[in-house]
XYZ file of C-alpha atoms in Angstrom:
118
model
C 81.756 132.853 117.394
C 79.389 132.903 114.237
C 81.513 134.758 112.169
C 84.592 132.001 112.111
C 81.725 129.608 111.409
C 80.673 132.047 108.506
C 84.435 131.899 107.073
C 84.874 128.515 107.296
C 81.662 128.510 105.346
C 82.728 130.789 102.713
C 86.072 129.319 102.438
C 84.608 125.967 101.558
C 82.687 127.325 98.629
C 85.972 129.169 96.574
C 85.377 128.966 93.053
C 88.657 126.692 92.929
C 87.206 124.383 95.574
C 84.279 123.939 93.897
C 86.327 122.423 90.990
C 88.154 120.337 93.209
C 84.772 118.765 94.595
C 83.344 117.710 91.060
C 86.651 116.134 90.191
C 86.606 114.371 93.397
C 83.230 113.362 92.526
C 83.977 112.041 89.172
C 86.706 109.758 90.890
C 84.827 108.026 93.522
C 82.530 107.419 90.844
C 84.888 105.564 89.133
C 86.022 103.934 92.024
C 82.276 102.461 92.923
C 82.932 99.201 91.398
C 84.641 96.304 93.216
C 86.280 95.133 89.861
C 87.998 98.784 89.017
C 88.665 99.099 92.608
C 90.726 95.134 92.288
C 92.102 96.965 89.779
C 94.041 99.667 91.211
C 94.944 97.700 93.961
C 96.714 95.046 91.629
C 98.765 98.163 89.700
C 99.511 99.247 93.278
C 102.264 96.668 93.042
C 103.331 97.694 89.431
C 102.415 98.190 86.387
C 100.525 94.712 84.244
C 99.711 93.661 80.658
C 96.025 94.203 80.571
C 96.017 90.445 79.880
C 97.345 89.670 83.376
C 94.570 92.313 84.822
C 92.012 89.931 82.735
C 93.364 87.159 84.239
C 93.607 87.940 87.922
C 90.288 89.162 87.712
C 88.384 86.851 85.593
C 86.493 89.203 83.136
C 85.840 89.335 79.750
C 88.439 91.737 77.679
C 85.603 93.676 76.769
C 84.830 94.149 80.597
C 88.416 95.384 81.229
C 88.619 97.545 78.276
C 85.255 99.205 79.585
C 86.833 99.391 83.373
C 89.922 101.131 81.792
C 88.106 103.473 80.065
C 85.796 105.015 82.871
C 89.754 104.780 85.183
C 91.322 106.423 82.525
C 88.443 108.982 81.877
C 89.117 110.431 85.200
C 92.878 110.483 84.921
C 93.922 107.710 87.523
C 94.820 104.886 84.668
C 97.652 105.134 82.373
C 98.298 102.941 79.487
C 101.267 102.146 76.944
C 101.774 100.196 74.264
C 104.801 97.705 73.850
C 104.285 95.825 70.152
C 100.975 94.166 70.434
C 100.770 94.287 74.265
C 99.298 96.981 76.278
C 100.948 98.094 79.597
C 98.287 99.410 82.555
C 99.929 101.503 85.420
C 98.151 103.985 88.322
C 98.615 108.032 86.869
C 99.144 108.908 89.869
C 100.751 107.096 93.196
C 98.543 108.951 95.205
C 96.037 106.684 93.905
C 97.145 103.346 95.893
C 97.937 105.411 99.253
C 94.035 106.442 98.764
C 92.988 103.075 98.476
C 95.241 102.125 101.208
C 93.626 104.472 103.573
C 90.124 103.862 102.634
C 90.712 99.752 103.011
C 92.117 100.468 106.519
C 89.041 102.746 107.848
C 86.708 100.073 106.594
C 88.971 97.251 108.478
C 88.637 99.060 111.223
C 84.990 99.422 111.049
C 84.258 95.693 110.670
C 86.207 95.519 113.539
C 84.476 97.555 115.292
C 81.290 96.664 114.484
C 82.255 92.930 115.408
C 83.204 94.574 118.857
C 79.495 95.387 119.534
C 78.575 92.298 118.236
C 80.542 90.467 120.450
């Protein structure tokens, strides 16, 4: 019985896993602020002109060029350039179904915590 436990163990620390864990890491970092997280859920729909993205979410262009740079840093934000406009879009769609799934646990635990309330 303490041996399976030991594998699982071992198999959780693979060098390769490892990697996977600091990258992780270096996303939800980027992800713990309510503006960048606005963010990605606005490019969810599609891509935007980073002057929409200012708009919808009130900032300062120097506060949206810093929130694009820490998104971009960790591979999630993608950016092109049309003339003088600049284009944002999620890297990767993965990236909204994430989101997604993390929005609907917390739902769910307001609810639930209303539930006791109640």
């Amino acid at each position: 019985m303490f041996a399976s436990k030991d594998m699982a163990v071992k198999k959780v620390t693979k060098k390769g896993d490892t990697e996977i864990y600091e990258r992780q890491a270096r996303i939800c970092k980027a992800f713990a602020h309510p503006g960048r997280l606005q963010m990605l859920d606005l490019l969810g729909a599609g891509e935007l002109r980073v002057a929409e993205l200012q708009e919808a979410l009130g900032i300062s262009k120097t506060s949206i060029s810093q929130h694009m740079a820490v998104l971009k840093s960790v591979g999630v934000l993608s950016t092109r350039r049309e003339g003088k406009q600049i284009f944002c879009s999620l890297a990767m769609p993965e990236v909204k179904q994430a989101c997604q799934l993390i929005r609907r646990v917390l739902h769910a635990q307001i609810a639930a915590s209303h539930r006791l309330v109640a």
